[in-house]
XYZ file of C-alpha atoms in Angstrom:
774
model
C -18.648 27.638 -27.233
C -16.802 27.089 -30.538
C -14.954 24.110 -29.045
C -18.214 22.541 -27.883
C -19.832 23.085 -31.291
C -16.830 21.486 -32.999
C -17.026 18.435 -30.743
C -20.737 18.072 -31.489
C -20.159 18.425 -35.221
C -17.350 15.872 -35.140
C -19.661 13.356 -33.485
C -17.477 12.920 -30.402
C -20.421 13.702 -28.073
C -23.922 12.251 -28.126
C -26.302 14.503 -26.229
C -29.628 12.974 -27.303
C -30.856 10.219 -24.970
C -34.249 9.597 -26.603
C -33.223 6.147 -27.862
C -32.041 5.156 -24.394
C -35.187 6.541 -22.754
C -37.334 4.294 -24.955
C -35.237 1.261 -24.091
C -35.420 2.086 -20.374
C -39.215 2.298 -20.607
C -39.268 -1.235 -22.016
C -36.923 -2.451 -19.234
C -39.189 -0.931 -16.581
C -42.299 -2.524 -18.083
C -40.671 -5.943 -17.933
C -39.295 -5.253 -14.450
C -42.781 -4.506 -13.119
C -43.776 -8.106 -13.868
C -40.627 -9.663 -12.397
C -41.374 -8.332 -8.920
C -44.097 -10.977 -8.512
C -41.689 -13.888 -9.127
C -39.997 -15.890 -6.400
C -36.199 -15.972 -6.187
C -36.150 -19.404 -7.814
C -38.435 -18.288 -10.630
C -36.284 -15.176 -11.215
C -33.116 -17.276 -11.323
C -34.778 -19.643 -13.797
C -35.509 -16.664 -16.051
C -31.855 -15.668 -15.739
C -30.602 -19.116 -16.711
C -32.811 -19.071 -19.790
C -31.408 -15.693 -20.820
C -27.865 -16.924 -20.158
C -28.379 -19.885 -22.499
C -29.860 -17.625 -25.170
C -26.924 -15.214 -25.061
C -24.267 -17.955 -24.965
C -25.871 -19.658 -27.975
C -25.761 -16.390 -29.914
C -29.541 -16.265 -30.271
C -30.092 -13.115 -28.194
C -32.179 -10.233 -29.461
C -32.806 -6.665 -28.381
C -35.870 -7.889 -26.492
C -33.822 -10.563 -24.700
C -31.128 -8.024 -23.849
C -33.639 -5.614 -22.274
C -35.218 -8.479 -20.341
C -31.740 -9.382 -19.066
C -31.323 -5.830 -17.785
C -34.748 -6.053 -16.127
C -33.772 -9.263 -14.311
C -30.502 -7.676 -13.110
C -32.415 -4.600 -11.905
C -34.684 -6.850 -9.852
C -31.671 -8.747 -8.483
C -30.120 -5.434 -7.408
C -33.267 -4.501 -5.524
C -33.531 -7.889 -3.772
C -29.864 -8.192 -2.756
C -28.498 -4.748 -1.873
C -31.782 -2.859 -1.514
C -31.024 -0.277 -4.199
C -33.444 0.931 -6.857
C -31.665 1.493 -10.174
C -32.748 4.913 -11.452
C -33.672 5.449 -15.089
C -30.494 7.491 -15.512
C -28.397 4.588 -14.200
C -30.145 2.249 -16.651
C -29.409 4.678 -19.496
C -25.748 4.741 -18.441
C -25.668 0.938 -18.227
C -27.109 0.590 -21.741
C -24.578 3.101 -23.080
C -21.733 1.136 -21.452
C -23.082 -2.040 -23.032
C -23.027 -0.194 -26.386
C -19.275 0.490 -25.820
C -19.708 4.184 -25.083
C -17.923 6.512 -22.689
C -20.476 7.707 -20.123
C -20.353 11.019 -18.280
C -22.280 10.936 -14.986
C -22.035 13.607 -12.339
C -20.653 12.947 -8.840
C -22.985 10.906 -6.665
C -25.130 9.656 -9.556
C -24.280 5.994 -8.942
C -21.592 4.973 -11.428
C -20.650 1.962 -9.288
C -24.122 0.440 -9.623
C -24.468 1.457 -13.284
C -21.365 -0.612 -14.114
C -22.826 -3.774 -12.547
C -25.550 -4.240 -15.176
C -23.342 -4.337 -18.313
C -20.753 -6.345 -16.347
C -23.351 -9.043 -15.633
C -24.414 -9.126 -19.281
C -20.790 -9.261 -20.477
C -20.008 -12.042 -17.988
C -22.559 -14.306 -19.683
C -20.092 -14.740 -22.557
C -17.899 -16.714 -20.156
C -14.713 -14.841 -21.108
C -14.349 -12.568 -18.092
C -15.140 -8.903 -17.468
C -12.606 -6.532 -15.894
C -13.875 -3.459 -14.049
C -10.804 -1.213 -13.883
C -11.038 0.908 -10.739
C -9.062 3.954 -9.667
C -7.327 2.326 -6.688
C -7.123 -0.888 -4.651
C -9.450 0.476 -1.971
C -12.270 0.937 -4.484
C -11.708 -2.515 -5.991
C -12.075 -4.202 -2.592
C -14.967 -1.936 -1.556
C -16.970 -2.521 -4.728
C -16.556 -6.303 -4.549
C -17.852 -6.258 -0.980
C -20.693 -3.864 -1.824
C -21.852 -5.283 -5.164
C -20.916 -8.913 -4.499
C -24.409 -10.070 -3.408
C -25.824 -9.085 -6.822
C -23.350 -11.231 -8.747
C -23.708 -14.184 -6.387
C -27.522 -14.070 -6.629
C -27.121 -14.387 -10.407
C -24.668 -17.285 -9.989
C -21.723 -15.228 -11.253
C -18.301 -15.407 -9.615
C -16.578 -12.207 -8.529
C -13.040 -11.418 -7.414
C -10.573 -8.586 -7.046
C -6.828 -8.103 -7.454
C -4.653 -5.831 -5.329
C -1.006 -5.307 -4.472
C 0.622 -8.012 -2.398
C -1.462 -10.924 -3.724
C 0.252 -14.188 -4.641
C 0.207 -15.586 -8.154
C -2.362 -18.226 -7.136
C -4.665 -15.550 -5.666
C -4.382 -13.452 -8.795
C -5.071 -16.435 -11.055
C -8.201 -17.259 -9.066
C -9.423 -13.649 -9.254
C -8.910 -13.405 -13.024
C -10.715 -16.727 -13.482
C -13.888 -15.157 -12.045
C -16.734 -13.955 -14.255
C -16.143 -10.373 -13.056
C -12.824 -9.058 -11.711
C -12.312 -5.683 -10.042
C -8.713 -4.506 -10.464
C -6.811 -1.276 -11.076
C -5.605 -0.715 -14.618
C -1.980 -0.564 -13.531
C -2.183 -3.809 -11.513
C -3.734 -5.603 -14.489
C -0.973 -4.114 -16.654
C 1.769 -5.337 -14.322
C 0.265 -8.839 -14.362
C 0.265 -8.662 -18.164
C 3.995 -7.817 -18.170
C 4.798 -10.630 -15.763
C 2.802 -13.089 -17.882
C 4.833 -12.050 -20.900
C 7.963 -13.370 -19.161
C 6.437 -16.653 -17.961
C 8.398 -19.795 -18.817
C 5.516 -22.225 -18.202
C 1.826 -21.981 -19.138
C 0.932 -22.780 -15.527
C 2.713 -19.578 -14.431
C 0.225 -17.362 -16.311
C -2.345 -15.575 -14.144
C -4.501 -13.876 -16.779
C -6.754 -15.672 -19.264
C -7.187 -12.995 -21.911
C -8.710 -9.567 -22.463
C -12.328 -9.516 -23.523
C -14.319 -6.683 -21.946
C -13.164 -3.780 -19.758
C -15.289 -1.166 -17.999
C -12.987 1.696 -17.016
C -13.982 3.719 -13.950
C -12.645 7.291 -13.698
C -11.908 6.961 -17.406
C -10.561 10.491 -17.811
C -7.741 9.747 -15.371
C -6.885 6.264 -16.687
C -7.442 6.786 -20.423
C -6.112 10.348 -20.694
C -4.005 11.531 -17.751
C -2.088 8.285 -17.180
C -2.411 6.811 -20.674
C 1.174 7.503 -21.730
C 2.725 6.447 -18.412
C 4.837 3.326 -19.005
C 4.342 0.319 -16.735
C 7.695 -1.320 -16.086
C 9.045 -4.603 -14.786
C 12.699 -4.271 -13.847
C 15.613 -6.200 -12.395
C 18.094 -4.809 -9.901
C 21.207 -2.952 -11.064
C 23.419 -1.460 -8.357
C 24.499 2.183 -8.338
C 27.487 3.824 -6.687
C 25.839 5.557 -3.705
C 29.026 7.338 -2.664
C 29.448 9.007 -6.075
C 25.798 10.043 -6.250
C 26.020 11.548 -2.782
C 29.103 13.538 -3.813
C 27.338 14.829 -6.947
C 24.383 15.941 -4.815
C 26.685 17.897 -2.478
C 28.529 19.470 -5.414
C 25.443 20.836 -7.184
C 24.026 22.082 -3.870
C 26.989 24.462 -3.646
C 26.322 25.986 -7.074
C 24.810 29.468 -7.418
C 21.636 30.261 -9.313
C 22.042 32.465 -12.428
C 25.844 32.173 -12.075
C 26.675 28.471 -12.205
C 23.362 27.389 -13.715
C 20.236 28.925 -15.232
C 16.595 27.883 -15.523
C 13.950 29.010 -17.971
C 10.919 31.045 -16.951
C 8.711 27.983 -16.473
C 11.374 26.203 -14.334
C 11.025 23.080 -16.458
C 14.502 23.251 -17.992
C 17.894 23.880 -16.452
C 21.493 23.953 -17.685
C 25.007 24.613 -16.411
C 26.692 27.841 -17.414
C 30.292 27.773 -18.620
C 31.332 29.094 -15.180
C 29.465 26.259 -13.481
C 31.067 23.657 -15.736
C 34.540 24.993 -14.987
C 33.792 24.862 -11.274
C 32.652 21.217 -11.516
C 35.676 20.251 -13.636
C 38.036 21.715 -11.044
C 36.242 19.949 -8.175
C 36.140 16.557 -9.915
C 39.523 16.808 -11.649
C 37.887 15.098 -14.639
C 39.015 17.301 -17.505
C 36.571 18.590 -20.129
C 33.028 17.390 -19.316
C 31.824 17.694 -22.904
C 33.920 14.829 -24.239
C 32.743 11.309 -25.017
C 34.603 9.758 -22.089
C 32.649 11.942 -19.627
C 29.159 11.549 -21.092
C 27.889 9.408 -18.202
C 29.470 11.734 -15.636
C 27.880 14.799 -17.204
C 24.523 13.011 -17.315
C 24.740 12.221 -13.598
C 25.627 15.821 -12.784
C 22.706 17.114 -14.841
C 20.333 14.758 -13.045
C 21.708 15.867 -9.679
C 21.101 19.508 -10.664
C 17.543 18.773 -11.793
C 16.816 16.956 -8.542
C 18.282 19.773 -6.442
C 16.678 22.750 -8.163
C 13.602 21.708 -10.118
C 12.028 19.081 -7.870
C 10.417 20.478 -4.736
C 9.819 18.525 -1.576
C 6.119 18.442 -0.525
C 5.167 19.560 -4.027
C 6.613 16.962 -6.385
C 7.445 14.328 -3.800
C 7.401 13.408 -0.103
C 9.979 11.821 2.137
C 7.996 9.199 4.024
C 9.537 6.549 6.262
C 13.013 7.308 4.875
C 11.813 6.757 1.318
C 10.999 9.038 -1.623
C 7.375 8.807 -2.767
C 6.116 10.776 -5.749
C 2.986 12.912 -5.755
C 0.586 12.722 -8.674
C 0.023 16.344 -9.674
C -3.448 15.586 -11.048
C -4.850 13.865 -7.948
C -2.611 15.049 -5.120
C -2.225 11.437 -3.993
C 0.944 9.468 -3.525
C 1.686 7.842 -6.883
C 2.161 4.285 -5.658
C 4.946 2.280 -7.322
C 5.982 5.181 -9.485
C 9.529 6.399 -10.048
C 11.286 8.951 -12.179
C 13.376 7.530 -15.013
C 16.962 7.656 -16.277
C 18.678 7.968 -12.893
C 16.635 10.974 -11.748
C 15.072 8.950 -8.914
C 18.525 7.949 -7.645
C 19.711 11.565 -7.853
C 16.716 12.664 -5.798
C 17.376 9.973 -3.188
C 20.978 11.191 -2.955
C 19.733 14.768 -2.539
C 17.503 13.791 0.415
C 20.093 11.455 1.974
C 17.847 8.374 1.944
C 18.832 4.887 0.870
C 19.348 4.738 -2.900
C 17.279 1.922 -4.322
C 18.646 0.070 -7.352
C 17.740 1.920 -10.519
C 16.818 -1.288 -12.283
C 17.278 -2.582 -15.775
C 13.981 -2.499 -17.650
C 13.007 -6.060 -18.578
C 9.654 -5.234 -20.143
C 7.416 -2.202 -20.487
C 4.091 -1.086 -21.941
C 2.114 2.142 -21.717
C -1.340 2.031 -20.146
C -2.820 3.125 -23.462
C -1.348 0.198 -25.368
C -2.196 -2.221 -22.576
C -5.858 -1.174 -22.639
C -5.936 -1.713 -26.384
C -5.489 -5.451 -25.683
C -9.203 -5.627 -24.835
C -11.660 -6.584 -27.566
C -14.331 -4.343 -26.011
C -13.803 -1.284 -23.860
C -16.102 1.337 -22.367
C -15.787 3.804 -19.522
C -17.425 6.226 -17.137
C -16.384 9.436 -15.432
C -17.782 12.683 -14.126
C -15.629 14.919 -16.330
C -15.139 13.971 -19.963
C -16.567 16.613 -22.290
C -13.362 18.668 -22.491
C -11.489 15.554 -23.679
C -14.252 14.088 -25.880
C -12.271 14.463 -29.106
C -9.269 12.711 -27.574
C -11.381 9.768 -26.360
C -12.847 9.466 -29.850
C -9.509 9.668 -31.693
C -7.450 7.431 -29.414
C -9.996 4.818 -28.349
C -12.952 5.153 -30.714
C -15.135 5.974 -27.705
C -18.034 8.357 -28.307
C -19.222 10.246 -25.247
C -22.762 9.826 -23.928
C -23.755 12.548 -21.450
C -26.262 11.244 -18.876
C -28.456 13.909 -17.214
C -28.507 13.941 -13.392
C -31.315 12.171 -11.555
C -32.156 15.462 -9.898
C -31.364 18.870 -11.466
C -28.115 20.474 -10.306
C -28.860 23.610 -8.253
C -25.246 24.350 -7.322
C -24.098 27.965 -7.755
C -20.748 28.309 -9.574
C -19.553 31.836 -8.873
C -17.149 33.808 -11.084
C -13.478 33.642 -10.158
C -12.147 36.012 -7.523
C -8.949 37.369 -9.072
C -6.091 39.049 -7.227
C -2.846 40.714 -8.199
C -0.694 38.701 -5.771
C -0.708 35.302 -4.117
C -0.524 36.942 -0.698
C -3.703 38.933 -1.324
C -5.445 35.812 -2.589
C -4.460 33.773 0.478
C -5.719 36.490 2.838
C -9.030 36.561 0.980
C -9.404 32.767 1.235
C -8.677 32.832 4.971
C -11.231 35.602 5.477
C -13.860 33.708 3.454
C -13.271 30.430 5.312
C -13.488 32.154 8.700
C -16.751 33.843 7.715
C -18.314 30.592 6.471
C -17.035 28.684 9.501
C -18.667 31.176 11.854
C -21.942 30.499 10.019
C -21.312 26.722 10.491
C -21.272 26.146 6.705
C -19.157 23.120 5.677
C -16.199 24.205 3.540
C -13.859 22.264 1.258
C -10.737 24.113 0.094
C -8.868 22.643 -2.873
C -5.122 23.361 -2.974
C -2.429 22.648 -5.544
C 0.190 20.947 -3.349
C 0.912 19.353 0.021
C 2.971 22.402 0.930
C 0.144 24.823 0.140
C -2.451 22.743 1.997
C -0.337 22.610 5.158
C 0.576 26.299 5.075
C -3.095 27.274 4.699
C -4.097 24.872 7.483
C -1.510 26.419 9.810
C -2.814 29.923 9.105
C -6.421 28.876 9.747
C -5.543 27.066 12.971
C -3.824 30.253 14.173
C -7.073 32.044 13.389
C -8.983 29.595 15.601
C -10.501 27.447 12.847
C -10.453 23.664 13.348
C -9.496 22.009 10.070
C -9.009 18.549 8.599
C -6.145 18.247 6.115
C -6.216 15.684 3.344
C -3.130 15.323 1.168
C -0.570 12.782 0.050
C 0.958 12.697 3.533
C -2.201 11.159 5.031
C -4.034 9.777 1.991
C -4.604 6.459 3.792
C -7.406 8.197 5.715
C -8.948 9.681 2.576
C -12.325 7.938 2.679
C -12.935 8.792 6.353
C -11.966 12.460 5.922
C -13.962 12.965 2.705
C -17.046 11.276 4.174
C -17.241 13.919 6.927
C -16.392 16.955 4.771
C -20.096 17.828 4.453
C -20.764 17.844 8.200
C -21.976 20.962 9.951
C -19.087 23.340 10.707
C -16.515 21.124 8.932
C -13.517 22.739 7.236
C -11.516 20.389 5.021
C -8.364 21.382 3.164
C -7.412 19.007 0.381
C -5.182 18.669 -2.632
C -6.886 17.616 -5.874
C -7.556 14.181 -4.425
C -10.923 14.548 -2.718
C -13.955 12.735 -4.003
C -12.507 9.889 -6.075
C -15.022 7.167 -5.234
C -16.270 8.662 -1.956
C -19.310 10.959 -1.876
C -19.445 14.048 0.306
C -22.833 13.786 1.977
C -24.410 16.852 3.537
C -24.513 16.428 7.303
C -21.605 13.952 7.270
C -21.463 10.221 6.612
C -24.616 9.596 8.662
C -26.359 12.709 7.266
C -27.568 13.530 10.804
C -27.252 17.280 10.299
C -28.378 17.253 6.685
C -31.369 19.596 7.006
C -29.352 22.254 8.845
C -26.581 22.111 6.214
C -29.154 22.341 3.412
C -30.663 25.412 5.082
C -27.178 26.975 5.146
C -26.748 26.501 1.392
C -24.904 23.159 1.355
C -21.199 22.521 0.902
C -19.043 25.474 -0.178
C -16.031 24.593 -2.335
C -13.165 27.079 -2.672
C -10.380 26.474 -5.207
C -7.001 28.045 -4.432
C -5.975 28.160 -8.090
C -6.933 27.090 -11.579
C -5.416 23.891 -12.936
C -4.025 23.499 -16.456
C -6.874 21.083 -17.145
C -10.456 22.266 -16.815
C -11.382 18.670 -16.018
C -9.470 18.891 -12.727
C -11.272 22.129 -11.859
C -14.603 20.509 -12.687
C -13.782 17.545 -10.463
C -13.311 19.951 -7.567
C -16.559 21.771 -8.397
C -18.330 18.414 -8.551
C -17.710 17.782 -4.857
C -20.633 20.142 -4.203
C -24.184 19.841 -5.511
C -24.401 16.048 -5.289
C -27.769 14.593 -6.439
C -29.599 17.907 -6.447
C -28.087 19.130 -3.168
C -27.481 22.885 -2.772
C -23.894 24.049 -2.878
C -21.598 26.813 -4.021
C -18.172 26.929 -5.665
C -15.669 29.666 -6.353
C -12.032 29.784 -7.470
C -9.568 32.266 -6.007
C -6.878 33.106 -8.560
C -3.863 35.400 -8.656
C -1.812 36.399 -11.649
C 1.222 35.005 -9.781
C -0.245 31.473 -9.841
C 1.796 28.747 -11.531
C -0.629 28.336 -14.428
C -0.203 31.943 -15.489
C 3.461 32.310 -14.551
C 4.543 29.056 -16.213
C 3.149 30.062 -19.573
C 4.193 33.689 -19.406
C 0.596 34.908 -19.157
C 1.041 36.532 -15.767
C 3.535 38.984 -17.247
C 1.132 39.886 -20.039
C -1.712 40.516 -17.611
C 0.510 42.372 -15.163
C 1.457 44.773 -17.905
C -2.219 45.589 -18.396
C -2.764 46.543 -14.762
C -2.806 50.097 -13.536
C -0.315 50.662 -10.766
C -2.965 52.168 -8.552
C -5.505 49.340 -8.823
C -6.561 47.394 -5.747
C -5.313 43.880 -5.076
C -8.754 42.476 -6.005
C -9.212 42.527 -9.760
C -12.875 42.286 -10.683
C -12.245 42.253 -14.393
C -14.168 39.802 -16.604
C -11.517 40.148 -19.317
C -8.904 38.621 -17.001
C -11.215 35.721 -16.188
C -11.769 35.160 -19.902
C -8.004 35.258 -20.480
C -7.485 32.543 -17.845
C -10.065 30.282 -19.507
C -8.384 30.970 -22.842
C -5.048 29.874 -21.367
C -6.588 26.641 -20.107
C -8.073 25.817 -23.496
C -4.775 26.446 -25.253
C -2.778 24.414 -22.706
C -5.276 21.549 -23.067
C -4.805 21.707 -26.824
C -1.056 21.710 -26.374
C -1.061 18.666 -24.094
C -3.400 16.909 -26.525
C -0.864 17.514 -29.322
C 1.944 16.234 -27.107
C -0.011 13.056 -26.337
C -0.799 12.607 -30.014
C 2.900 13.024 -30.884
C 3.952 10.602 -28.159
C 1.464 8.081 -29.484
C 3.148 8.246 -32.885
C 6.513 7.558 -31.281
C 5.247 4.657 -29.182
C 3.235 2.991 -31.964
C 6.206 1.490 -33.791
C 7.694 0.062 -30.588
C 4.319 -1.369 -29.582
C 3.965 -3.096 -32.953
C 7.410 -4.596 -32.441
C 6.422 -5.855 -28.984
C 3.310 -7.517 -30.399
C 5.253 -9.245 -33.188
C 7.829 -10.621 -30.768
C 5.222 -11.621 -28.184
C 3.218 -13.462 -30.821
C 6.280 -15.617 -31.504
C 6.872 -16.044 -27.764
C 3.275 -17.025 -26.958
C 3.171 -19.630 -29.730
C 6.318 -21.196 -28.305
C 5.116 -20.989 -24.691
C 1.761 -22.629 -25.443
C 3.310 -25.373 -27.604
C 1.686 -24.176 -30.837
C 5.153 -23.960 -32.442
C 7.892 -26.530 -31.868
C 11.438 -25.153 -31.626
C 13.523 -26.533 -34.458
C 16.501 -24.184 -34.749
C 19.081 -26.644 -33.355
C 17.790 -29.585 -35.417
C 17.869 -27.554 -38.652
C 21.255 -25.867 -38.153
C 23.214 -28.510 -36.218
C 21.513 -31.882 -36.724
C 24.495 -33.912 -35.464
C 24.528 -32.191 -32.057
C 20.723 -32.452 -31.877
C 20.970 -36.211 -32.538
C 23.570 -36.662 -29.792
C 21.422 -34.809 -27.260
C 18.260 -36.620 -28.360
C 19.860 -40.057 -28.136
C 21.080 -39.285 -24.625
C 18.076 -37.419 -23.162
C 15.229 -37.942 -25.633
C 13.950 -35.609 -28.381
C 11.109 -34.249 -26.215
C 13.559 -33.183 -23.500
C 15.714 -31.414 -26.089
C 12.696 -29.632 -27.554
C 11.536 -28.598 -24.054
C 14.983 -27.236 -23.202
C 15.267 -25.374 -26.502
C 11.808 -23.897 -25.926
C 12.841 -22.562 -22.504
C 16.189 -21.299 -23.814
C 14.441 -19.510 -26.687
C 11.928 -17.863 -24.334
C 14.770 -16.595 -22.154
C 16.735 -15.278 -25.140
C 13.625 -13.486 -26.450
C 13.239 -11.793 -23.064
C 16.935 -10.937 -22.842
C 17.137 -9.455 -26.342
C 13.903 -7.525 -25.882
C 15.284 -5.944 -22.695
C 18.457 -4.969 -24.572
C 16.294 -3.580 -27.389
C 14.360 -1.388 -24.919
C 17.656 0.015 -23.614
C 18.782 0.783 -27.182
C 15.447 2.458 -27.962
C 15.874 4.649 -24.873
C 19.286 5.783 -26.156
C 17.851 6.501 -29.606
C 15.033 8.473 -28.018
C 17.477 10.646 -26.113
C 19.391 11.504 -29.286
C 16.501 12.129 -31.651
C 15.958 15.672 -30.341
C 19.348 16.697 -31.738
C 18.235 15.544 -35.176
C 15.123 17.722 -34.990
C 17.301 20.728 -34.146
C 19.207 20.069 -37.361
C 16.026 20.298 -39.394
C 15.516 16.547 -39.842
C 12.261 14.742 -39.080
C 12.637 13.412 -35.556
C 9.826 10.873 -35.777
C 10.992 9.490 -39.135
C 14.534 9.074 -37.843
C 13.357 7.556 -34.580
C 11.189 4.985 -36.332
C 13.901 4.214 -38.883
C 16.531 3.610 -36.211
C 14.390 1.420 -33.962
C 13.158 -0.518 -37.017
C 16.754 -1.229 -38.020
C 17.501 -2.331 -34.455
C 14.450 -4.599 -34.412
C 15.419 -6.236 -37.710
C 18.623 -7.409 -36.051
C 16.705 -8.955 -33.142
C 15.715 -12.365 -34.665
C 19.302 -13.056 -35.654
C 20.550 -12.091 -32.189
C 17.979 -14.387 -30.569
C 18.879 -17.304 -32.839
C 22.614 -16.811 -32.245
C 22.047 -16.796 -28.514
C 19.868 -19.911 -28.605
C 22.421 -21.837 -30.679
C 25.306 -20.764 -28.444
C 23.443 -21.953 -25.352
C 22.243 -25.215 -26.897
C 25.707 -26.076 -28.231
C 27.152 -25.598 -24.747
C 24.818 -28.126 -23.103
C 26.774 -30.956 -21.429
C 26.149 -34.599 -22.277
C 26.945 -35.733 -18.738
C 24.284 -36.565 -16.163
C 20.825 -38.028 -16.393
C 18.965 -34.851 -17.423
C 19.538 -31.700 -19.456
C 20.674 -28.732 -17.373
C 21.588 -25.204 -18.392
C 22.462 -22.033 -16.511
C 19.247 -19.972 -16.678
C 20.522 -17.281 -14.313
C 22.815 -15.804 -16.949
C 19.777 -14.941 -19.085
C 17.032 -14.481 -16.518
C 19.077 -11.713 -14.906
C 18.614 -10.637 -11.280
C 16.378 -12.861 -9.182
C 14.950 -9.718 -7.579
C 12.455 -7.963 -9.855
C 9.761 -5.396 -9.187
C 7.200 -3.333 -11.023
C 6.742 0.417 -11.115
C 5.456 3.206 -13.324
C 7.792 5.697 -14.961
C 6.619 9.172 -14.051
C 6.462 11.791 -16.785
C 9.746 13.659 -16.632
C 8.888 16.836 -14.686
C 11.370 18.824 -16.746
C 9.735 17.693 -19.968
C 11.024 14.769 -21.974
C 12.504 15.157 -25.416
C 9.171 14.787 -27.128
C 7.718 17.625 -25.089
C 10.553 19.779 -26.378
C 9.332 19.089 -29.879
C 6.022 20.715 -28.947
C 7.452 23.877 -27.476
C 6.813 25.775 -30.671
C 3.152 25.431 -29.700
C 3.878 27.364 -26.507
C 5.465 30.161 -28.474
C 2.371 30.250 -30.678
C 0.219 30.355 -27.539
C 1.906 33.516 -26.331
C 1.565 35.120 -29.743
C -2.160 34.367 -29.808
C -2.646 35.886 -26.365
C -0.949 39.080 -27.498
C -3.399 39.450 -30.414
């Protein structure tokens, strides 16, 4: 309650919708008249509004009339009636707000109206979807509306050619995932010709599933890399060595299993096996790093929890969604160590050529807004990081879902038995059930137990996420039992009675969909997403979480031990104690606060580097687009410039110097990123010595960046002075600077053991435990 009051007082949440209700009334009055117009007459009205907006003469009245025309176009093309609540959401998006709409309330359609209005500026609107499937689906579904209004629409997905991407971005409205747009941005930043660019700028973005993109994945770096080979034989040997080590003898982990280190006995054992001498000497730094990564991969990363082995390849699992995290890898050699552990082909680690976090990429847009079903818990963060105030839109029909108190147990085993018993009982009554689990492993173990008990189940997890839409669509069918990780429901509604709603009335009579959560997540937003699968658009439904004090959330933060100490030895396995439930909610709030502080700290660290990237890219873009003419060679070595110009022409020399400079900017920036990574790894040691880590980090990378212009100029001059005078045209060896011809993009996963900046926030965890003891 206090947190909610604080958010309201800080202005992060707008609960009043009176202003929007009045505007919607005016839209509806105008819409009532438009229904009598022919298609041609309606389109003529649209063209008049388009001219008004493009000439900058639009008014509030013209804006509302534009919304009315779009509403009529929606009705005529796709047969949908835009509800008042969808119009309120659309107006809030147009006002650059973050909109919270419950599951099934029609966010896809609500986004179309402000997208059409934004497209009239002629600068392009990007609707950033959660995945490629939704981008393609929404273009197919909403396409008739845009085409009726003479607006072009396209979408971008993995595997498209540069020409296809360029055509999609040239459309008035483009549906694309945030990460795919980010990767295209990185590739454009390395283009050597203007014609190679695929994007045309960043004007207006509407972010779907904004909590996931703007919060959960905001700090995840997008990376473009070039191949760098690794010694597979050595990595395989390291994997075998650490596998032979003994827990608590040769290595130790902390209580949360997020940190691990060799003991002195383990180090001696490794030194004898490798015949390498003392590992803690400068000559063996890389070797020790590789051994540490091999140990982390062997002990801390769990198959079917953190990753899958699919088609002889390691694929990571997103802990927040339960899906495969496409094109994502762990950094700093950890991915290669994991591949060695599992005996699969070790892919090149890659030298990072360019990188940007999703948060900084999204800040390229002049205007940004978003929508999601779960935002209130992160309202302050949206406001602080993006300047987005939250507008809560009421449901079209009141929510009648019953959210039951948690069922709490002393052990995981007792909890699992209770879930199995509850599912069997509901299944016998033919009630559709959705069980949310924390991992692939847990979902498959529960499914096996239920199948043994005679219950037919559908399992949805990262192993079969390609069938997600089909499985989710039938989860509300009579007698259906669906077991899922936290992935269900992103973009696909669970309709009572199944996709065709044939058994809807019988399911309604049985109380609707029942959702059972197998554990509480660190983020209440994830729990609320699971709850939101039931009770769609006024449907009946029921939710309940089954929790044990052995669950990861409580064990990881040391809370399970505190609660276990409060239990009487003779108490039953079921713990109907409201104080324990309150303690769990308290833990979630504190963990959310902790992760917020970590993200805020990380933002401080990334801000300086992002400013450096923008400064360098400004210079690069001016050169690329011909705004600036390269003149370094002419000003520093005029004689050599004159010889080249007399032989090949001044324009050819300028063009070559431009290309050489672009390549040297890219090369030096890549080297700078590698240096920053090294500085980042060492800054934690400074903080242990009582020095300010962030001040030292920023000072060191600023000093490194100040050296960059000189390094670029030296490289350009060296290359230009080496150009031969023979032949009919200027030629130079680009490959030495462009690096490997094979490049690819991926996302760097948050280090599961906690990166060095997370270590800086661990004092918060100690404070958390102290508060819980009060």
